[in-house]
PDB file of C-alpha atoms in Angstrom:
ATOM      1  CA  MET D  79      87.388 114.925  91.055  1.00 45.00           C
ATOM      2  CA  VAL D  80      84.229 114.604  88.936  1.00 44.00           C
ATOM      3  CA  ALA D  81      84.617 114.972  85.199  1.00 48.00           C
ATOM      4  CA  GLN D  82      82.813 117.967  83.760  1.00 50.00           C
ATOM      5  CA  GLU D  83      81.031 118.069  80.431  1.00 47.00           C
ATOM      6  CA  THR D  84      81.151 121.239  78.352  1.00 46.00           C
ATOM      7  CA  GLU D  85      79.877 122.147  74.932  1.00 49.00           C
ATOM      8  CA  ALA D  86      81.744 123.682  72.026  1.00 47.00           C
ATOM      9  CA  CYS D  87      80.661 124.591  68.519  1.00 49.00           C
ATOM     10  CA  SER D  88      82.457 123.091  65.537  1.00 49.00           C
ATOM     11  CA  PRO D  89      82.864 125.096  62.326  1.00 51.00           C
ATOM     12  CA  ASP D  90      82.563 121.901  60.287  1.00 53.00           C
ATOM     13  CA  MET D  91      79.626 120.299  62.039  1.00 49.00           C
ATOM     14  CA  GLU D  92      76.204 121.453  63.043  1.00 56.00           C
ATOM     15  CA  GLY D  93      75.320 121.642  66.708  1.00 56.00           C
ATOM     16  CA  PRO D  94      77.468 121.490  69.827  1.00 58.00           C
ATOM     17  CA  ILE D  95      80.144 118.884  70.506  1.00 56.00           C
ATOM     18  CA  ALA D  96      80.383 117.416  73.992  1.00 58.00           C
ATOM     19  CA  LEU D  97      83.855 117.798  75.511  1.00 56.00           C
ATOM     20  CA  ILE D  98      84.478 115.714  78.609  1.00 63.00           C
ATOM     21  CA  ALA D  99      87.283 116.944  80.847  1.00 54.00           C
ATOM     22  CA  PRO D 100      89.457 114.076  82.104  1.00 60.00           C
ATOM     23  CA  GLU D 101      89.280 113.133  85.750  1.00 61.00           C
ATOM     24  CA  LEU D 102      92.220 114.213  87.897  1.00 53.00           C
ATOM     25  CA  PRO D 103      93.475 112.438  91.024  1.00 63.00           C
ATOM     26  CA  GLU D 104      92.179 114.241  94.086  1.00 62.00           C
ATOM     27  CA  ASP D 105      95.750 114.918  95.274  1.00 63.00           C
ATOM     28  CA  THR D 106      96.695 116.792  92.094  1.00 64.00           C
ATOM     29  CA  LEU D 107      95.189 120.114  93.149  1.00 61.00           C
ATOM     30  CA  MET D 108      96.258 119.943  96.787  1.00 71.00           C
ATOM     31  CA  ASP D 109      99.050 121.936  98.423  1.00 81.00           C
ATOM     32  CA  THR D 110     102.701 121.257  97.661  1.00 87.00           C
ATOM     33  CA  GLU D 111     103.267 119.997 101.216  1.00 89.00           C
ATOM     34  CA  HIS D 112     100.611 117.343 100.688  1.00 92.00           C
ATOM     35  CA  THR D 113     101.822 116.117  97.283  1.00 91.00           C
ATOM     36  CA  GLU D 114     105.442 116.095  98.462  1.00 93.00           C
ATOM     37  CA  GLY D 115     104.443 114.138 101.556  1.00 94.00           C
ATOM     38  CA  VAL D 116     102.602 111.562  99.455  1.00 94.00           C
ATOM     39  CA  ARG D 117     105.646 111.271  97.185  1.00 95.00           C
ATOM     40  CA  LYS D 118     107.926 110.603 100.164  1.00 96.00           C
ATOM     41  CA  LEU D 119     105.602 107.961 101.575  1.00 97.00           C
ATOM     42  CA  ASN D 120     105.308 106.218  98.212  1.00 97.00           C
ATOM     43  CA  PHE D 121     109.085 106.207  97.877  1.00 97.00           C
ATOM     44  CA  VAL D 122     109.486 104.493 101.250  1.00 98.00           C
ATOM     45  CA  LEU D 123     106.946 101.909 100.112  1.00 98.00           C
ATOM     46  CA  SER D 124     108.959 101.321  96.916  1.00 98.00           C
ATOM     47  CA  LEU D 125     112.194 101.164  98.919  1.00 98.00           C
ATOM     48  CA  THR D 126     110.694  98.624 101.307  1.00 98.00           C
ATOM     49  CA  ASP D 127     109.562  96.444  98.413  1.00 98.00           C
ATOM     50  CA  ALA D 128     113.057  96.676  96.910  1.00 98.00           C
ATOM     51  CA  ILE D 129     114.598  95.633 100.248  1.00 98.00           C
ATOM     52  CA  LEU D 130     112.166  92.712 100.431  1.00 97.00           C
ATOM     53  CA  GLU D 131     113.369  91.704  96.968  1.00 96.00           C
ATOM     54  CA  VAL D 132     116.957  91.750  98.255  1.00 96.00           C
ATOM     55  CA  ILE D 133     115.848  89.598 101.192  1.00 95.00           C
ATOM     56  CA  ARG D 134     114.312  87.037  98.852  1.00 93.00           C
ATOM     57  CA  ALA D 135     117.518  86.988  96.829  1.00 91.00           C
ATOM     58  CA  ARG D 136     119.631  86.502  99.962  1.00 86.00           C
ATOM     59  CA  GLY D 137     117.420  83.578 100.922  1.00 80.00           C
ATOM     60  CA  THR D 138     119.031  81.395  98.253  1.00 71.00           C
ATOM     61  CA  PRO D 139     122.151  79.348  99.133  1.00 60.00           C
ATOM     62  CA  LEU D 140     125.404  81.274  98.730  1.00 46.00           C
ATOM     63  CA  THR D 141     127.798  78.350  98.801  1.00 33.00           C
ATOM     64  CA  VAL D 142     126.163  75.629  96.736  1.00 36.00           C
ATOM     65  CA  LEU D 143     129.296  75.267  94.630  1.00 38.00           C
ATOM     66  CA  ALA D 144     131.552  75.071  97.671  1.00 37.00           C
ATOM     67  CA  ASP D 145     129.277  72.455  99.194  1.00 37.00           C
ATOM     68  CA  SER D 146     129.297  70.303  96.069  1.00 39.00           C
ATOM     69  CA  VAL D 147     133.092  70.489  95.723  1.00 40.00           C
ATOM     70  CA  ALA D 148     133.603  69.501  99.349  1.00 39.00           C
ATOM     71  CA  ILE D 149     131.210  66.583  99.019  1.00 36.00           C
ATOM     72  CA  LYS D 150     132.976  65.336  95.891  1.00 43.00           C
ATOM     73  CA  GLN D 151     136.220  65.364  97.857  1.00 46.00           C
ATOM     74  CA  ASN D 152     134.563  63.238 100.565  1.00 46.00           C
ATOM     75  CA  GLU D 153     134.948  66.071 103.046  1.00 47.00           C
ATOM     76  CA  SER D 154     131.465  65.579 104.421  1.00 48.00           C
ATOM     77  CA  PHE D 155     132.191  67.208 107.771  1.00 41.00           C
ATOM     78  CA  LEU D 156     133.596  70.322 106.096  1.00 40.00           C
ATOM     79  CA  ALA D 157     130.623  70.419 103.754  1.00 42.00           C
ATOM     80  CA  ASP D 158     128.256  70.281 106.717  1.00 46.00           C
ATOM     81  CA  GLN D 159     130.124  73.124 108.399  1.00 42.00           C
ATOM     82  CA  ILE D 160     130.084  75.265 105.247  1.00 41.00           C
ATOM     83  CA  GLY D 161     126.395  74.591 104.746  1.00 46.00           C
ATOM     84  CA  LEU D 162     125.628  75.449 108.368  1.00 46.00           C
ATOM     85  CA  LYS D 163     127.638  78.668 108.258  1.00 53.00           C
ATOM     86  CA  SER D 164     126.128  79.760 104.948  1.00 79.00           C
ATOM     87  CA  ASP D 165     122.646  79.115 106.317  1.00 80.00           C
ATOM     88  CA  GLU D 166     123.435  81.227 109.381  1.00 82.00           C
ATOM     89  CA  LEU D 167     124.842  83.958 107.155  1.00 84.00           C
ATOM     90  CA  ARG D 168     121.728  83.996 105.002  1.00 87.00           C
ATOM     91  CA  LYS D 169     119.518  84.352 108.051  1.00 89.00           C
ATOM     92  CA  MET D 170     121.701  87.131 109.450  1.00 89.00           C
ATOM     93  CA  GLU D 171     121.654  88.957 106.123  1.00 90.00           C
ATOM     94  CA  GLN D 172     117.887  88.734 106.010  1.00 93.00           C
ATOM     95  CA  LEU D 173     117.624  89.974 109.592  1.00 93.00           C
ATOM     96  CA  VAL D 174     119.722  93.109 109.058  1.00 94.00           C
ATOM     97  CA  LEU D 175     117.705  93.877 105.924  1.00 96.00           C
ATOM     98  CA  TYR D 176     114.410  93.485 107.772  1.00 97.00           C
ATOM     99  CA  VAL D 177     115.729  95.836 110.467  1.00 96.00           C
ATOM    100  CA  LYS D 178     116.674  98.342 107.756  1.00 97.00           C
ATOM    101  CA  ALA D 179     113.166  98.139 106.299  1.00 98.00           C
ATOM    102  CA  LEU D 180     111.590  98.493 109.741  1.00 98.00           C
ATOM    103  CA  ARG D 181     113.600 101.628 110.424  1.00 97.00           C
ATOM    104  CA  ALA D 182     112.510 103.219 107.141  1.00 97.00           C
ATOM    105  CA  LEU D 183     108.885 102.224 107.709  1.00 98.00           C
ATOM    106  CA  ASN D 184     108.854 103.492 111.283  1.00 97.00           C
ATOM    107  CA  LEU D 185     110.316 106.854 110.268  1.00 97.00           C
ATOM    108  CA  SER D 186     107.813 107.214 107.428  1.00 97.00           C
ATOM    109  CA  LEU D 187     104.850 106.451 109.686  1.00 97.00           C
ATOM    110  CA  LEU D 188     106.088 108.961 112.268  1.00 97.00           C
ATOM    111  CA  PHE D 189     106.573 111.498 109.470  1.00 97.00           C
ATOM    112  CA  ALA D 190     103.007 110.942 108.253  1.00 96.00           C
ATOM    113  CA  GLN D 191     101.645 111.256 111.777  1.00 95.00           C
ATOM    114  CA  GLY D 192     103.378 114.596 112.242  1.00 96.00           C
ATOM    115  CA  GLU D 193     102.363 115.930 108.821  1.00 95.00           C
ATOM    116  CA  ILE D 194      98.725 114.988 109.400  1.00 93.00           C
ATOM    117  CA  ARG D 195      98.792 116.648 112.817  1.00 94.00           C
ATOM    118  CA  VAL D 196      99.945 120.000 111.396  1.00 94.00           C
ATOM    119  CA  GLY D 197      97.619 119.743 108.398  1.00 91.00           C
ATOM    120  CA  HIS D 198     100.218 119.293 105.662  1.00 92.00           C
ATOM    121  CA  LEU D 199      98.896 115.843 104.762  1.00 93.00           C
ATOM    122  CA  LYS D 200      95.186 115.608 104.037  1.00 91.00           C
ATOM    123  CA  PRO D 201      93.185 112.394 104.612  1.00 89.00           C
ATOM    124  CA  SER D 202      92.874 111.668 100.888  1.00 90.00           C
ATOM    125  CA  ASN D 203      92.409 108.188  99.460  1.00 91.00           C
ATOM    126  CA  ALA D 204      96.021 108.204  98.272  1.00 91.00           C
ATOM    127  CA  VAL D 205      97.262 108.932 101.795  1.00 93.00           C
ATOM    128  CA  LYS D 206      94.995 106.305 103.344  1.00 95.00           C
ATOM    129  CA  ASN D 207      96.097 103.676 100.827  1.00 96.00           C
ATOM    130  CA  VAL D 208      99.824 104.288 101.167  1.00 96.00           C
ATOM    131  CA  LEU D 209      99.618 104.404 104.973  1.00 97.00           C
ATOM    132  CA  ASN D 210      97.697 101.145 104.972  1.00 97.00           C
ATOM    133  CA  ASP D 211     100.373  99.549 102.768  1.00 98.00           C
ATOM    134  CA  LEU D 212     103.193 100.919 104.928  1.00 98.00           C
ATOM    135  CA  ASN D 213     101.516  99.641 108.077  1.00 97.00           C
ATOM    136  CA  ASN D 214     101.046  96.185 106.555  1.00 98.00           C
ATOM    137  CA  ARG D 215     104.694  96.059 105.465  1.00 97.00           C
ATOM    138  CA  TYR D 216     105.777  97.126 108.953  1.00 98.00           C
ATOM    139  CA  HIS D 217     103.929  94.279 110.660  1.00 97.00           C
ATOM    140  CA  GLN D 218     105.136  91.818 108.020  1.00 97.00           C
ATOM    141  CA  CYS D 219     108.775  92.837 108.528  1.00 97.00           C
ATOM    142  CA  LEU D 220     108.424  92.893 112.312  1.00 97.00           C
ATOM    143  CA  GLU D 221     107.089  89.348 112.366  1.00 97.00           C
ATOM    144  CA  LYS D 222     109.861  88.040 110.096  1.00 96.00           C
ATOM    145  CA  ALA D 223     112.579  89.888 112.017  1.00 95.00           C
ATOM    146  CA  SER D 224     111.326  88.492 115.329  1.00 95.00           C
ATOM    147  CA  GLN D 225     111.456  84.959 113.947  1.00 93.00           C
ATOM    148  CA  LEU D 226     114.950  85.364 112.508  1.00 92.00           C
ATOM    149  CA  LYS D 227     116.327  86.992 115.652  1.00 89.00           C
ATOM    150  CA  GLN D 228     115.808  83.736 117.520  1.00 89.00           C
ATOM    151  CA  LEU D 229     117.731  81.754 114.895  1.00 85.00           C
ATOM    152  CA  VAL D 230     120.912  83.737 114.290  1.00 79.00           C
ATOM    153  CA  GLU D 231     124.171  84.003 116.170  1.00 71.00           C
ATOM    154  CA  PRO D 232     124.902  87.563 117.413  1.00 65.00           C
ATOM    155  CA  GLY D 233     127.903  89.284 115.847  1.00 61.00           C
ATOM    156  CA  LEU D 234     128.108  86.981 112.841  1.00 57.00           C
ATOM    157  CA  GLN D 235     130.358  88.360 110.103  1.00 55.00           C
ATOM    158  CA  THR D 236     130.672  87.823 106.375  1.00 55.00           C
ATOM    159  CA  MET D 237     133.157  85.381 104.869  1.00 49.00           C
ATOM    160  CA  ASP D 238     135.693  88.179 104.322  1.00 51.00           C
ATOM    161  CA  GLY D 239     135.529  89.135 107.993  1.00 51.00           C
ATOM    162  CA  LYS D 240     133.713  92.439 107.470  1.00 59.00           C
ATOM    163  CA  ALA D 241     130.743  93.480 109.543  1.00 64.00           C
ATOM    164  CA  MET D 242     127.444  92.676 107.898  1.00 74.00           C
ATOM    165  CA  THR D 243     125.320  95.729 107.097  1.00 89.00           C
ATOM    166  CA  ALA D 244     122.078  96.198 105.210  1.00 94.00           C
ATOM    167  CA  ASP D 245     123.587  99.078 103.225  1.00 95.00           C
ATOM    168  CA  ARG D 246     126.347  96.840 101.932  1.00 93.00           C
ATOM    169  CA  LEU D 247     123.887  94.136 100.885  1.00 94.00           C
ATOM    170  CA  MET D 248     121.603  96.665  99.199  1.00 96.00           C
ATOM    171  CA  TYR D 249     124.517  98.234  97.328  1.00 96.00           C
ATOM    172  CA  HIS D 250     125.800  94.902  96.045  1.00 95.00           C
ATOM    173  CA  TYR D 251     122.319  93.884  94.931  1.00 96.00           C
ATOM    174  CA  ALA D 252     121.801  97.217  93.148  1.00 97.00           C
ATOM    175  CA  MET D 253     125.074  96.741  91.260  1.00 96.00           C
ATOM    176  CA  GLU D 254     124.099  93.180  90.403  1.00 95.00           C
ATOM    177  CA  GLN D 255     120.735  94.368  89.077  1.00 96.00           C
ATOM    178  CA  CYS D 256     122.473  96.979  86.918  1.00 96.00           C
ATOM    179  CA  GLN D 257     124.753  94.336  85.434  1.00 95.00           C
ATOM    180  CA  ASN D 258     121.850  91.982  84.745  1.00 95.00           C
ATOM    181  CA  ALA D 259     119.798  94.825  83.284  1.00 94.00           C
ATOM    182  CA  ALA D 260     122.652  95.745  80.952  1.00 93.00           C
ATOM    183  CA  LEU D 261     122.724  92.150  79.688  1.00 93.00           C
ATOM    184  CA  ASP D 262     118.952  92.165  79.201  1.00 90.00           C
ATOM    185  CA  GLU D 263     119.274  95.428  77.317  1.00 87.00           C
ATOM    186  CA  LEU D 264     122.040  93.979  75.158  1.00 87.00           C
ATOM    187  CA  PHE D 265     119.975  90.927  74.248  1.00 88.00           C
ATOM    188  CA  GLY D 266     116.807  92.899  73.536  1.00 83.00           C
ATOM    189  CA  ASN D 267     114.749  92.362  76.693  1.00 83.00           C
ATOM    190  CA  PRO D 268     113.619  95.935  77.455  1.00 80.00           C
ATOM    191  CA  LYS D 269     110.811  94.996  79.829  1.00 83.00           C
ATOM    192  CA  GLU D 270     113.059  92.879  82.069  1.00 88.00           C
ATOM    193  CA  CYS D 271     115.917  95.374  82.083  1.00 92.00           C
ATOM    194  CA  LYS D 272     113.570  98.265  82.935  1.00 93.00           C
ATOM    195  CA  VAL D 273     112.337  96.497  86.073  1.00 94.00           C
ATOM    196  CA  LYS D 274     115.897  95.741  87.189  1.00 96.00           C
ATOM    197  CA  TYR D 275     117.093  99.282  86.556  1.00 96.00           C
ATOM    198  CA  GLU D 276     114.121 100.627  88.529  1.00 96.00           C
ATOM    199  CA  THR D 277     114.935  98.378  91.486  1.00 97.00           C
ATOM    200  CA  ALA D 278     118.560  99.529  91.407  1.00 97.00           C
ATOM    201  CA  GLN D 279     117.421 103.149  91.125  1.00 97.00           C
ATOM    202  CA  VAL D 280     115.272 102.921  94.259  1.00 98.00           C
ATOM    203  CA  LEU D 281     117.979 101.154  96.271  1.00 98.00           C
ATOM    204  CA  LEU D 282     120.649 103.663  95.243  1.00 97.00           C
ATOM    205  CA  GLN D 283     118.417 106.605  96.117  1.00 96.00           C
ATOM    206  CA  GLY D 284     117.627 105.085  99.498  1.00 97.00           C
ATOM    207  CA  LEU D 285     121.327 104.543 100.169  1.00 97.00           C
ATOM    208  CA  GLU D 286     122.165 108.067  99.035  1.00 96.00           C
ATOM    209  CA  GLU D 287     119.667 109.579 101.457  1.00 94.00           C
ATOM    210  CA  ASP D 288     121.169 107.564 104.331  1.00 93.00           C
ATOM    211  CA  ALA D 289     124.830 108.025 103.329  1.00 93.00           C
ATOM    212  CA  HIS D 290     127.160 109.106 106.137  1.00 90.00           C
ATOM    213  CA  THR D 291     129.826 110.881 104.085  1.00 94.00           C
ATOM    214  CA  ASP D 292     129.860 113.320 101.184  1.00 95.00           C
ATOM    215  CA  GLU D 293     132.040 110.929  99.194  1.00 95.00           C
ATOM    216  CA  ASP D 294     129.504 108.120  99.590  1.00 94.00           C
ATOM    217  CA  ARG D 295     126.691 110.456  98.551  1.00 95.00           C
ATOM    218  CA  ARG D 296     128.656 111.624  95.530  1.00 96.00           C
ATOM    219  CA  LEU D 297     129.412 108.080  94.401  1.00 95.00           C
ATOM    220  CA  LEU D 298     125.858 106.835  94.910  1.00 96.00           C
ATOM    221  CA  ASN D 299     124.443 109.865  93.121  1.00 96.00           C
ATOM    222  CA  LYS D 300     126.797 109.231  90.212  1.00 96.00           C
ATOM    223  CA  TYR D 301     125.545 105.657  89.861  1.00 95.00           C
ATOM    224  CA  LYS D 302     121.924 106.723  90.246  1.00 96.00           C
ATOM    225  CA  ILE D 303     122.287 109.317  87.485  1.00 96.00           C
ATOM    226  CA  ALA D 304     123.738 106.627  85.216  1.00 95.00           C
ATOM    227  CA  VAL D 305     120.728 104.393  85.928  1.00 96.00           C
ATOM    228  CA  ASP D 306     118.359 107.329  85.330  1.00 95.00           C
ATOM    229  CA  LYS D 307     119.944 107.844  81.910  1.00 94.00           C
ATOM    230  CA  ARG D 308     119.482 104.192  80.975  1.00 93.00           C
ATOM    231  CA  LEU D 309     115.815 104.317  82.012  1.00 93.00           C
ATOM    232  CA  THR D 310     115.296 107.501  79.989  1.00 93.00           C
ATOM    233  CA  CYS D 311     116.937 105.883  76.980  1.00 91.00           C
ATOM    234  CA  ILE D 312     114.758 102.771  77.310  1.00 89.00           C
ATOM    235  CA  SER D 313     111.627 104.902  77.627  1.00 86.00           C
ATOM    236  CA  ARG D 314     112.502 106.906  74.517  1.00 86.00           C
ATOM    237  CA  THR D 315     113.240 103.748  72.548  1.00 80.00           C
ATOM    238  CA  ARG D 316     109.902 102.218  73.527  1.00 74.00           C
ATOM    239  CA  SER D 317     108.049 105.430  72.648  1.00 74.00           C
ATOM    240  CA  ARG D 318     109.764 105.610  69.273  1.00 74.00           C
ATOM    241  CA  ARG D 319     108.927 101.996  68.477  1.00 68.00           C
ATOM    242  CA  SER D 320     105.334 102.539  69.576  1.00 66.00           C
ATOM    243  CA  SER D 321     105.039 105.580  67.298  1.00 66.00           C
ATOM    244  CA  GLN D 322     106.488 103.648  64.379  1.00 62.00           C
ATOM    245  CA  SER D 323     104.036 100.794  64.947  1.00 63.00           C
ATOM    246  CA  SER D 324     101.094 103.203  65.082  1.00 61.00           C
ATOM    247  CA  ALA D 325     102.181 104.868  61.848  1.00 58.00           C
ATOM    248  CA  ARG D 326     102.114 101.593  59.930  1.00 58.00           C
TER     249      ARG D 326
END
């Protein structure tokens, strides 16, 4: 939207004063269906990036301590077995997370296709950009998932014998991020804790939308509200400090 220049007279100054209206994103004045569709697509993009962050975290060794203890006890064979199993587990965890991301991306692209067909989504720059990003993420995840599928053992379970699911991994990572964010907040690192809370917020919302039971939805919503409150508190604190700095 092009900025418009208008003129206004000032009682204290001679002649007109130029007032330049700020530019608005082209999507701002579009129909509710369009803006809501863009919001949904952007959320899936944020969720995918959060899942990719979980994948990177799961790519680090889970049993380094167990390996080192076994080696110190001269149980080299056991250490090799633990290392092998943990490596397989990491790959399996990454695979189920990539599949989760692919499902979300596929559904979002199908949603966009349908909304564009019926005219709810307009071919704005925002829509083109987010669809391009979603498409790139889809091909990235598909390539990684295809590679991992050839390396993992079907039906592999976690160390506690439970079936491995992406939802479980996402939930644990979200809780871990909340704990780390709380520590950052305690030690005065607002920027770091904000990023971690935001990652947890996106993961919890994604899990809530996919929850299978009302109890799961209630619990996830409860945690998400708690994270929302912390983010609001951090934002207010930063605004207050900024105002105080400006007043000096």
